[in-house]
Amino acid sequence: MHTSVTTIERFILDQEDRYPEATGELSNLLYDICLATKIIAASIRRAGLVNILGASGIQNVQGEEQQKLDILANETLKNCLKHTGRVCIMGSEEDDDIIPVPPEYPVGKYAVLFDPLDGSSNIDVNSAVGTIFSIYRRVSMHGRGTVADVLQPGCKQVAAGYVMYGSSTMLVYTTGQGAHGFTLDPTIGEFLLSHPRIITPRIGKYYSVNESNFPRWGKGMQAAVRGLKGDLTEGLNGVVPKNSRYIGSLVGDFHRNLISGGIFLYPADSKNQRGKLRLLYEASPMAFIAEQAEGSATDGVNRILDIMPEMLHQRTPLVIGSREDVGFVADTVRQVGERNSGAVSQPAL
Ligand code: AHG
Ligand code: MN
Ligand code: MN
């Protein structure tokens, strides 16, 4: 049997070796998250069976298994992190407030944020869902951690990643030394290196956006999306016209575009004036990965990683993916905005 495969543990350790001052705490925190996502993956794989097994009486579907999967994913992540002594505070899309480490456990130097199950409406139709995570070094000096530890701009992330529970389970993460992808081998329960140093194409094949919101976008965004299709009647500079792909799961849509090249957009609109996606759990971690893969991410005006969050559940418009395509959208929004009103003050409208 050949043993040249690289497990995620070995890969993380190799990267840590480049930093003699590293204590191993971040590496261990990344393993904790891997374990949580393997447990979530197992629950998702059985999701469609729970009712069948319950009805047949083989499986008792009381309690945990009846929980919605996003609650189960949330509890799994919290349970895998809270006792480790590596975390001082957590934040989750599923919890209104910051999540302290229970008093019986020690605290560590990291703040962890997550979207436990992204695209959860896809579960019922057996499509891709994911988990997104983001790690910051704490800024409070001691104690249990505070809201200041999680309200940091994305450029301060020390690591970020996502796991996509698709036809196979894949984990993509970065610690600022490139973005790397691993595929879960279910027979041995290990993530194996499958996509080292992902570089996303400069110009993509796809655009991914919920176009049913088109009538509610500003003129600049409407012109930009028409431009992505090849319609340049506004007299704008062009991009290579694109094909459309949208499954309504950020992880799934982002992952496809990262590998094949493309742009994902969730603009602000007249109903969601600050956009829909959350800065801390969705936009910032994905922006870190995109930039590490030589792509980019903006809210239409500002680089996502520069935005200073004011609230835990803050939303943001998001335009992310292949660098030239993101540039085209930002330029178009600006040009049309200037043409119409002299100045643009609202991002991505
Ligand atoms: P979540 O399931 O974590 O709430 O996230 C859903 C998000 C994101 O994954 C996706 O890109 C977007 O919502 C889809 O929204 P629309 O249905 O409005 O297109
Ligand atoms: Mn989400
Ligand atoms: Mn979610």
mmCIF file of C-alpha atoms and ligand atoms in Angstrom:
data_model
loop_
_atom_site.group_PDB
_atom_site.id
_atom_site.type_symbol
_atom_site.label_atom_id
_atom_site.label_comp_id
_atom_site.label_asym_id
_atom_site.label_seq_id
_atom_site.Cartn_x
_atom_site.Cartn_y
_atom_site.Cartn_z
ATOM 1 C CA MET A 1 0.000 0.000 0.000
ATOM 2 C CA HIS A 2 1.411 3.415 -0.856
ATOM 3 C CA THR A 3 1.523 6.023 1.907
ATOM 4 C CA SER A 4 2.339 9.128 -0.110
ATOM 5 C CA VAL A 5 -1.070 10.651 0.641
ATOM 6 C CA THR A 6 -1.020 13.842 2.689
ATOM 7 C CA THR A 7 -3.561 13.946 5.497
ATOM 8 C CA ILE A 8 -4.766 17.310 6.701
ATOM 9 C CA GLU A 9 -2.977 16.717 10.020
ATOM 10 C CA ARG A 10 0.356 16.243 8.267
ATOM 11 C CA PHE A 11 -0.229 19.257 6.043
ATOM 12 C CA ILE A 12 -1.126 21.545 8.951
ATOM 13 C CA LEU A 13 1.929 20.335 10.887
ATOM 14 C CA ASP A 14 4.213 20.933 7.889
ATOM 15 C CA GLN A 15 2.906 24.483 7.639
ATOM 16 C CA GLU A 16 3.316 25.041 11.373
ATOM 17 C CA ASP A 17 6.966 23.895 11.143
ATOM 18 C CA ARG A 18 7.703 27.050 9.151
ATOM 19 C CA TYR A 19 6.979 29.067 12.287
ATOM 20 C CA PRO A 20 9.365 28.044 15.063
ATOM 21 C CA GLU A 21 7.461 30.238 17.524
ATOM 22 C CA ALA A 22 4.145 28.429 16.853
ATOM 23 C CA THR A 23 2.746 26.642 19.909
ATOM 24 C CA GLY A 24 0.540 24.238 17.974
ATOM 25 C CA GLU A 25 -2.620 25.768 19.406
ATOM 26 C CA LEU A 26 -3.909 26.922 16.022
ATOM 27 C CA SER A 27 -3.116 23.543 14.435
ATOM 28 C CA ASN A 28 -5.043 21.780 17.167
ATOM 29 C CA LEU A 29 -7.934 24.195 16.778
ATOM 30 C CA LEU A 30 -8.059 23.382 13.069
ATOM 31 C CA TYR A 31 -8.212 19.644 13.890
ATOM 32 C CA ASP A 32 -11.038 20.319 16.355
ATOM 33 C CA ILE A 33 -12.975 21.984 13.541
ATOM 34 C CA CYS A 34 -12.171 19.105 11.162
ATOM 35 C CA LEU A 35 -13.571 16.646 13.684
ATOM 36 C CA ALA A 36 -16.752 18.702 14.066
ATOM 37 C CA THR A 37 -17.247 18.822 10.307
ATOM 38 C CA LYS A 38 -16.735 15.059 9.971
ATOM 39 C CA ILE A 39 -19.491 14.547 12.544
ATOM 40 C CA ILE A 40 -21.721 17.026 10.670
ATOM 41 C CA ALA A 41 -20.951 15.273 7.365
ATOM 42 C CA ALA A 42 -22.059 11.952 8.866
ATOM 43 C CA SER A 43 -25.359 13.497 10.068
ATOM 44 C CA ILE A 44 -26.001 15.075 6.677
ATOM 45 C CA ARG A 45 -25.359 11.797 4.862
ATOM 46 C CA ARG A 46 -28.078 10.191 6.980
ATOM 47 C CA ALA A 47 -30.478 13.153 6.829
ATOM 48 C CA GLY A 48 -32.795 11.708 4.208
ATOM 49 C CA LEU A 49 -32.883 8.392 6.057
ATOM 50 C CA VAL A 50 -33.971 9.666 9.445
ATOM 51 C CA ASN A 51 -37.691 9.558 8.674
ATOM 52 C CA ILE A 52 -37.484 6.224 6.877
ATOM 53 C CA LEU A 53 -35.519 4.601 9.673
ATOM 54 C CA GLY A 54 -37.777 6.179 12.276
ATOM 55 C CA ALA A 55 -40.910 4.954 10.537
ATOM 56 C CA SER A 56 -39.528 1.426 10.315
ATOM 57 C CA GLY A 57 -38.872 1.470 14.038
ATOM 58 C CA ILE A 58 -35.200 0.599 13.557
ATOM 59 C CA GLN A 59 -34.108 3.992 14.760
ATOM 60 C CA ASN A 60 -35.521 6.043 17.560
ATOM 61 C CA VAL A 61 -35.990 9.523 16.144
ATOM 62 C CA GLN A 62 -36.629 11.195 19.466
ATOM 63 C CA GLY A 63 -34.308 13.960 20.642
ATOM 64 C CA GLU A 64 -31.150 14.909 18.801
ATOM 65 C CA GLU A 65 -31.920 13.410 15.438
ATOM 66 C CA GLN A 66 -35.170 15.285 15.207
ATOM 67 C CA GLN A 67 -33.365 18.554 15.483
ATOM 68 C CA LYS A 68 -33.030 20.620 12.399
ATOM 69 C CA LEU A 69 -29.641 19.975 10.892
ATOM 70 C CA ASP A 70 -28.470 23.549 11.264
ATOM 71 C CA ILE A 71 -29.105 23.357 15.015
ATOM 72 C CA LEU A 72 -27.350 20.013 15.161
ATOM 73 C CA ALA A 73 -24.378 21.397 13.217
ATOM 74 C CA ASN A 74 -24.244 24.388 15.565
ATOM 75 C CA GLU A 75 -24.271 22.200 18.689
ATOM 76 C CA THR A 76 -21.612 19.910 17.205
ATOM 77 C CA LEU A 77 -19.225 22.794 16.546
ATOM 78 C CA LYS A 78 -19.747 24.302 19.988
ATOM 79 C CA ASN A 79 -19.299 20.927 21.696
ATOM 80 C CA CYS A 80 -16.085 20.201 19.789
ATOM 81 C CA LEU A 81 -14.597 23.602 20.676
ATOM 82 C CA LYS A 82 -15.774 24.653 24.125
ATOM 83 C CA HIS A 83 -13.683 22.296 26.289
ATOM 84 C CA THR A 84 -10.390 22.489 24.368
ATOM 85 C CA GLY A 85 -8.771 25.451 26.110
ATOM 86 C CA ARG A 86 -7.938 26.927 22.717
ATOM 87 C CA VAL A 87 -10.914 29.267 22.383
ATOM 88 C CA CYS A 88 -11.911 32.302 24.440
ATOM 89 C CA ILE A 89 -15.190 33.163 22.708
ATOM 90 C CA MET A 90 -17.328 31.956 19.811
ATOM 91 C CA GLY A 91 -19.918 33.472 17.509
ATOM 92 C CA SER A 92 -22.442 31.611 15.384
ATOM 93 C CA GLU A 93 -25.008 32.578 12.810
ATOM 94 C CA GLU A 94 -27.461 30.461 14.828
ATOM 95 C CA ASP A 95 -26.913 32.288 18.152
ATOM 96 C CA ASP A 96 -28.123 35.821 18.825
ATOM 97 C CA ASP A 97 -25.213 36.638 21.093
ATOM 98 C CA ILE A 98 -21.546 35.760 21.510
ATOM 99 C CA ILE A 99 -21.014 32.286 22.974
ATOM 100 C CA PRO A 100 -18.805 32.217 26.054
ATOM 101 C CA VAL A 101 -16.716 29.206 27.032
ATOM 102 C CA PRO A 102 -18.490 27.570 30.011
ATOM 103 C CA PRO A 103 -16.810 28.453 33.322
ATOM 104 C CA GLU A 104 -15.681 24.871 33.990
ATOM 105 C CA TYR A 105 -13.358 24.915 30.954
ATOM 106 C CA PRO A 106 -10.093 26.805 30.366
ATOM 107 C CA VAL A 107 -9.870 29.518 27.707
ATOM 108 C CA GLY A 108 -7.291 30.028 24.971
ATOM 109 C CA LYS A 109 -6.174 32.754 22.630
ATOM 110 C CA TYR A 110 -8.555 32.341 19.692
ATOM 111 C CA ALA A 111 -12.002 33.631 18.797
ATOM 112 C CA VAL A 112 -13.940 31.395 16.400
ATOM 113 C CA LEU A 113 -16.929 32.344 14.265
ATOM 114 C CA PHE A 114 -19.039 30.013 12.160
ATOM 115 C CA ASP A 115 -21.999 29.522 9.907
ATOM 116 C CA PRO A 116 -22.699 25.939 10.995
ATOM 117 C CA LEU A 117 -24.819 25.001 7.996
ATOM 118 C CA ASP A 118 -24.823 27.291 5.006
ATOM 119 C CA GLY A 119 -27.476 26.867 2.336
ATOM 120 C CA SER A 120 -29.569 24.791 4.726
ATOM 121 C CA SER A 121 -32.703 25.062 2.583
ATOM 122 C CA ASN A 122 -30.843 22.798 0.131
ATOM 123 C CA ILE A 123 -30.966 19.883 2.574
ATOM 124 C CA ASP A 124 -34.550 18.994 1.687
ATOM 125 C CA VAL A 125 -33.676 18.698 -1.999
ATOM 126 C CA ASN A 126 -30.390 16.830 -1.530
ATOM 127 C CA SER A 127 -28.160 19.633 -2.831
ATOM 128 C CA ALA A 128 -24.870 21.001 -1.570
ATOM 129 C CA VAL A 129 -24.594 22.619 1.852
ATOM 130 C CA GLY A 130 -21.568 23.649 3.856
ATOM 131 C CA THR A 131 -19.963 24.917 7.054
ATOM 132 C CA ILE A 132 -17.945 28.156 7.082
ATOM 133 C CA PHE A 133 -15.472 29.096 9.828
ATOM 134 C CA SER A 134 -13.269 32.032 10.684
ATOM 135 C CA ILE A 135 -10.565 32.336 13.357
ATOM 136 C CA TYR A 136 -9.138 35.495 14.955
ATOM 137 C CA ARG A 137 -6.509 35.957 17.607
ATOM 138 C CA ARG A 138 -8.151 37.505 20.678
ATOM 139 C CA VAL A 139 -7.623 41.209 21.329
ATOM 140 C CA SER A 140 -8.816 41.250 24.944
ATOM 141 C CA MET A 141 -5.925 40.619 27.273
ATOM 142 C CA HIS A 142 -7.374 38.002 29.622
ATOM 143 C CA GLY A 143 -10.545 36.415 30.936
ATOM 144 C CA ARG A 144 -13.338 34.727 29.035
ATOM 145 C CA GLY A 145 -13.255 36.804 25.840
ATOM 146 C CA THR A 146 -15.474 39.696 24.816
ATOM 147 C CA VAL A 147 -17.399 40.944 21.820
ATOM 148 C CA ALA A 148 -14.287 42.924 20.782
ATOM 149 C CA ASP A 149 -12.561 39.593 20.086
ATOM 150 C CA VAL A 150 -15.065 38.767 17.358
ATOM 151 C CA LEU A 151 -15.717 42.261 15.970
ATOM 152 C CA GLN A 152 -12.492 42.408 13.957
ATOM 153 C CA PRO A 153 -12.023 43.195 10.278
ATOM 154 C CA GLY A 154 -11.457 40.193 8.001
ATOM 155 C CA CYS A 155 -7.825 41.163 7.351
ATOM 156 C CA LYS A 156 -7.091 40.121 10.953
ATOM 157 C CA GLN A 157 -8.202 36.520 10.415
ATOM 158 C CA VAL A 158 -5.498 33.989 11.196
ATOM 159 C CA ALA A 159 -7.397 31.209 9.446
ATOM 160 C CA ALA A 160 -10.642 30.640 7.587
ATOM 161 C CA GLY A 161 -12.221 27.813 5.698
ATOM 162 C CA TYR A 162 -15.288 25.985 4.589
ATOM 163 C CA VAL A 163 -16.432 22.424 4.256
ATOM 164 C CA MET A 164 -18.739 21.508 1.414
ATOM 165 C CA TYR A 165 -20.954 18.488 1.931
ATOM 166 C CA GLY A 166 -21.455 17.734 -1.752
ATOM 167 C CA SER A 167 -21.034 14.627 -3.868
ATOM 168 C CA SER A 168 -17.929 14.280 -1.755
ATOM 169 C CA THR A 169 -17.056 16.220 1.399
ATOM 170 C CA MET A 170 -14.347 18.794 0.776
ATOM 171 C CA LEU A 171 -12.547 21.174 3.095
ATOM 172 C CA VAL A 172 -10.809 24.307 1.820
ATOM 173 C CA TYR A 173 -8.861 26.446 4.265
ATOM 174 C CA THR A 174 -6.193 29.087 4.505
ATOM 175 C CA THR A 175 -3.906 30.381 7.207
ATOM 176 C CA GLY A 176 -2.594 33.065 4.875
ATOM 177 C CA GLN A 177 -0.210 30.726 3.063
ATOM 178 C CA GLY A 178 -2.399 29.944 0.074
ATOM 179 C CA ALA A 179 -5.764 28.215 -0.081
ATOM 180 C CA HIS A 180 -5.671 24.421 0.031
ATOM 181 C CA GLY A 181 -8.349 21.813 -0.576
ATOM 182 C CA PHE A 182 -8.832 18.378 0.996
ATOM 183 C CA THR A 183 -11.303 15.628 0.162
ATOM 184 C CA LEU A 184 -12.727 13.396 2.861
ATOM 185 C CA ASP A 185 -11.981 9.732 2.294
ATOM 186 C CA PRO A 186 -15.009 8.241 4.065
ATOM 187 C CA THR A 187 -13.430 4.792 4.304
ATOM 188 C CA ILE A 188 -10.678 6.043 6.617
ATOM 189 C CA GLY A 189 -12.377 9.196 7.925
ATOM 190 C CA GLU A 190 -9.500 11.469 6.905
ATOM 191 C CA PHE A 191 -9.311 14.642 4.846
ATOM 192 C CA LEU A 192 -6.624 14.041 2.185
ATOM 193 C CA LEU A 193 -4.877 16.779 0.237
ATOM 194 C CA SER A 194 -6.512 16.925 -3.199
ATOM 195 C CA HIS A 195 -6.203 20.585 -4.263
ATOM 196 C CA PRO A 196 -2.885 22.086 -3.058
ATOM 197 C CA ARG A 197 -2.468 25.846 -3.550
ATOM 198 C CA ILE A 198 -5.693 26.661 -5.364
ATOM 199 C CA ILE A 199 -5.400 29.544 -7.828
ATOM 200 C CA THR A 200 -8.694 30.745 -9.239
ATOM 201 C CA PRO A 201 -8.744 31.817 -12.918
ATOM 202 C CA ARG A 202 -8.337 35.583 -13.404
ATOM 203 C CA ILE A 203 -11.412 35.594 -15.623
ATOM 204 C CA GLY A 204 -14.235 33.180 -14.906
ATOM 205 C CA LYS A 205 -16.711 31.095 -16.845
ATOM 206 C CA TYR A 206 -19.687 31.600 -14.566
ATOM 207 C CA TYR A 207 -21.720 34.261 -12.845
ATOM 208 C CA SER A 208 -23.838 33.263 -9.880
ATOM 209 C CA VAL A 209 -26.559 35.529 -8.584
ATOM 210 C CA ASN A 210 -30.220 35.296 -7.584
ATOM 211 C CA GLU A 211 -31.541 37.146 -10.606
ATOM 212 C CA SER A 212 -35.107 37.205 -9.289
ATOM 213 C CA ASN A 213 -33.894 40.224 -7.288
ATOM 214 C CA PHE A 214 -32.947 42.090 -10.487
ATOM 215 C CA PRO A 215 -35.856 44.605 -10.377
ATOM 216 C CA ARG A 216 -34.820 45.644 -6.843
ATOM 217 C CA TRP A 217 -31.148 46.331 -7.642
ATOM 218 C CA GLY A 218 -29.736 49.746 -8.373
ATOM 219 C CA LYS A 219 -29.018 50.712 -11.969
ATOM 220 C CA GLY A 220 -25.288 50.096 -11.568
ATOM 221 C CA MET A 221 -25.744 46.494 -10.462
ATOM 222 C CA GLN A 222 -28.329 45.886 -13.178
ATOM 223 C CA ALA A 223 -25.870 47.148 -15.801
ATOM 224 C CA ALA A 224 -23.064 45.038 -14.313
ATOM 225 C CA VAL A 225 -25.078 41.813 -14.429
ATOM 226 C CA ARG A 226 -26.217 42.573 -17.971
ATOM 227 C CA GLY A 227 -22.529 43.107 -18.772
ATOM 228 C CA LEU A 228 -21.588 39.703 -17.296
ATOM 229 C CA LYS A 229 -23.983 38.198 -19.848
ATOM 230 C CA GLY A 230 -22.308 40.113 -22.656
ATOM 231 C CA ASP A 231 -24.878 42.915 -22.965
ATOM 232 C CA LEU A 232 -22.857 46.129 -23.078
ATOM 233 C CA THR A 233 -25.572 48.470 -24.348
ATOM 234 C CA GLU A 234 -24.591 50.867 -21.556
ATOM 235 C CA GLY A 235 -21.327 51.498 -23.453
ATOM 236 C CA LEU A 236 -19.173 49.962 -20.712
ATOM 237 C CA ASN A 237 -15.891 48.120 -21.027
ATOM 238 C CA GLY A 238 -16.591 44.428 -21.470
ATOM 239 C CA VAL A 239 -15.699 41.138 -19.853
ATOM 240 C CA VAL A 240 -15.823 37.664 -21.367
ATOM 241 C CA PRO A 241 -19.571 36.805 -21.393
ATOM 242 C CA LYS A 242 -20.461 34.161 -18.857
ATOM 243 C CA ASN A 243 -22.696 31.216 -18.290
ATOM 244 C CA SER A 244 -25.090 31.268 -15.315
ATOM 245 C CA ARG A 245 -24.930 28.861 -12.340
ATOM 246 C CA TYR A 246 -26.760 29.403 -9.031
ATOM 247 C CA ILE A 247 -27.749 26.832 -6.438
ATOM 248 C CA GLY A 248 -28.498 29.167 -3.524
ATOM 249 C CA SER A 249 -25.758 27.890 -1.262
ATOM 250 C CA LEU A 250 -22.842 30.284 -0.895
ATOM 251 C CA VAL A 251 -20.435 27.438 -0.168
ATOM 252 C CA GLY A 252 -21.544 25.492 -3.255
ATOM 253 C CA ASP A 253 -21.637 28.489 -5.570
ATOM 254 C CA PHE A 254 -18.353 29.898 -4.282
ATOM 255 C CA HIS A 255 -16.571 26.544 -4.471
ATOM 256 C CA ARG A 256 -17.554 25.922 -8.083
ATOM 257 C CA ASN A 257 -16.417 29.392 -9.071
ATOM 258 C CA LEU A 258 -13.170 29.094 -7.097
ATOM 259 C CA ILE A 259 -12.206 25.956 -8.992
ATOM 260 C CA SER A 260 -13.621 26.792 -12.450
ATOM 261 C CA GLY A 261 -13.431 30.588 -12.351
ATOM 262 C CA GLY A 262 -16.424 32.809 -11.879
ATOM 263 C CA ILE A 263 -18.099 35.497 -9.861
ATOM 264 C CA PHE A 264 -20.714 35.242 -7.102
ATOM 265 C CA LEU A 265 -22.868 38.253 -6.271
ATOM 266 C CA TYR A 266 -25.344 38.957 -3.513
ATOM 267 C CA PRO A 267 -25.946 42.681 -3.941
ATOM 268 C CA ALA A 268 -27.905 45.024 -1.742
ATOM 269 C CA ASP A 269 -31.423 45.617 -3.025
ATOM 270 C CA SER A 270 -34.375 47.792 -2.108
ATOM 271 C CA LYS A 271 -35.615 45.088 0.328
ATOM 272 C CA ASN A 272 -32.230 44.119 1.821
ATOM 273 C CA GLN A 273 -30.482 47.453 1.817
ATOM 274 C CA ARG A 274 -27.329 46.102 3.447
ATOM 275 C CA GLY A 275 -27.377 42.875 1.458
ATOM 276 C CA LYS A 276 -28.307 39.448 2.801
ATOM 277 C CA LEU A 277 -25.082 37.667 3.673
ATOM 278 C CA ARG A 278 -23.342 38.086 7.005
ATOM 279 C CA LEU A 279 -19.980 39.793 7.116
ATOM 280 C CA LEU A 280 -18.470 37.741 9.940
ATOM 281 C CA TYR A 281 -19.760 34.245 9.181
ATOM 282 C CA GLU A 282 -19.902 34.296 5.394
ATOM 283 C CA ALA A 283 -18.287 37.223 3.564
ATOM 284 C CA SER A 284 -15.025 37.670 5.517
ATOM 285 C CA PRO A 285 -13.924 34.020 5.606
ATOM 286 C CA MET A 286 -14.781 33.531 1.930
ATOM 287 C CA ALA A 287 -12.973 36.788 1.055
ATOM 288 C CA PHE A 288 -9.823 35.567 2.843
ATOM 289 C CA ILE A 289 -9.900 32.342 0.827
ATOM 290 C CA ALA A 290 -10.673 34.179 -2.432
ATOM 291 C CA GLU A 291 -7.723 36.547 -1.982
ATOM 292 C CA GLN A 292 -5.404 33.691 -1.069
ATOM 293 C CA ALA A 293 -6.445 32.047 -4.360
ATOM 294 C CA GLU A 294 -5.661 35.308 -6.205
ATOM 295 C CA GLY A 295 -9.309 36.283 -6.530
ATOM 296 C CA SER A 296 -10.944 39.246 -4.838
ATOM 297 C CA ALA A 297 -13.969 40.300 -2.829
ATOM 298 C CA THR A 298 -15.749 43.625 -2.423
ATOM 299 C CA ASP A 299 -19.048 45.035 -1.220
ATOM 300 C CA GLY A 300 -19.065 47.024 -4.451
ATOM 301 C CA VAL A 301 -17.001 49.865 -3.001
ATOM 302 C CA ASN A 302 -14.836 48.510 -0.178
ATOM 303 C CA ARG A 303 -12.564 45.481 0.022
ATOM 304 C CA ILE A 304 -14.479 43.013 2.231
ATOM 305 C CA LEU A 305 -11.385 42.292 4.369
ATOM 306 C CA ASP A 306 -11.094 45.994 5.292
ATOM 307 C CA ILE A 307 -14.633 46.385 6.626
ATOM 308 C CA MET A 308 -14.696 46.981 10.378
ATOM 309 C CA PRO A 309 -17.749 45.150 11.767
ATOM 310 C CA GLU A 310 -20.006 47.035 14.153
ATOM 311 C CA MET A 311 -22.441 44.234 14.929
ATOM 312 C CA LEU A 312 -22.177 40.492 15.294
ATOM 313 C CA HIS A 313 -24.808 39.728 12.666
ATOM 314 C CA GLN A 314 -23.947 42.591 10.331
ATOM 315 C CA ARG A 315 -24.891 42.011 6.715
ATOM 316 C CA THR A 316 -22.983 43.114 3.659
ATOM 317 C CA PRO A 317 -23.381 43.121 -0.110
ATOM 318 C CA LEU A 318 -20.894 40.639 -1.572
ATOM 319 C CA VAL A 319 -19.202 40.435 -4.973
ATOM 320 C CA ILE A 320 -16.530 37.726 -4.917
ATOM 321 C CA GLY A 321 -14.506 35.555 -7.249
ATOM 322 C CA SER A 322 -12.254 35.910 -10.288
ATOM 323 C CA ARG A 323 -10.323 39.135 -10.008
ATOM 324 C CA GLU A 324 -11.055 40.726 -13.391
ATOM 325 C CA ASP A 325 -14.748 39.946 -13.152
ATOM 326 C CA VAL A 326 -15.039 41.447 -9.660
ATOM 327 C CA GLY A 327 -13.161 44.494 -10.983
ATOM 328 C CA PHE A 328 -15.602 44.785 -13.883
ATOM 329 C CA VAL A 329 -18.611 44.775 -11.542
ATOM 330 C CA ALA A 330 -17.073 47.334 -9.174
ATOM 331 C CA ASP A 331 -16.083 49.606 -12.103
ATOM 332 C CA THR A 332 -19.522 49.343 -13.668
ATOM 333 C CA VAL A 333 -21.337 50.137 -10.426
ATOM 334 C CA ARG A 334 -19.076 53.152 -9.941
ATOM 335 C CA GLN A 335 -19.369 54.434 -13.522
ATOM 336 C CA VAL A 336 -23.142 54.094 -13.684
ATOM 337 C CA GLY A 337 -23.445 55.659 -10.226
ATOM 338 C CA GLU A 338 -21.300 58.632 -11.257
ATOM 339 C CA ARG A 339 -23.242 59.021 -14.489
ATOM 340 C CA ASN A 340 -26.569 59.034 -12.664
ATOM 341 C CA SER A 341 -25.846 61.061 -9.565
ATOM 342 C CA GLY A 342 -22.298 62.328 -9.556
ATOM 343 C CA ALA A 343 -21.188 60.130 -6.651
ATOM 344 C CA VAL A 344 -21.719 56.675 -5.194
ATOM 345 C CA SER A 345 -22.341 56.472 -1.495
ATOM 346 C CA GLN A 346 -24.169 53.149 -1.204
ATOM 347 C CA PRO A 347 -22.130 50.004 -1.782
ATOM 348 C CA ALA A 348 -23.222 47.692 -4.611
ATOM 349 C CA LEU A 349 -26.632 49.254 -5.191
HETATM 350 P P1 AHG B 1 -27.928 30.149 5.370
HETATM 351 O O1 AHG B 1 -28.524 28.834 4.941
HETATM 352 O O2 AHG B 1 -26.694 29.964 6.212
HETATM 353 O O3 AHG B 1 -28.922 31.078 5.994
HETATM 354 O O4 AHG B 1 -27.346 30.895 4.088
HETATM 355 C C1 AHG B 1 -28.103 30.997 2.905
HETATM 356 C C2 AHG B 1 -27.463 32.058 2.060
HETATM 357 C C3 AHG B 1 -26.344 31.595 1.166
HETATM 358 O O5 AHG B 1 -25.855 30.320 1.343
HETATM 359 C C4 AHG B 1 -26.889 31.742 -0.209
HETATM 360 O O6 AHG B 1 -25.897 32.242 -1.041
HETATM 361 C C5 AHG B 1 -28.043 32.691 -0.072
HETATM 362 O O7 AHG B 1 -28.453 32.620 1.256
HETATM 363 C C6 AHG B 1 -29.173 32.355 -0.970
HETATM 364 O O8 AHG B 1 -30.157 33.302 -0.840
HETATM 365 P P2 AHG B 1 -31.388 33.440 -1.860
HETATM 366 O O9 AHG B 1 -32.280 32.267 -1.584
HETATM 367 O O10 AHG B 1 -32.004 34.759 -1.480
HETATM 368 O O11 AHG B 1 -30.833 33.452 -3.254
HETATM 369 MN MN MN B 2 -25.095 30.939 5.288
HETATM 370 MN MN MN B 3 -26.497 28.926 8.137
#
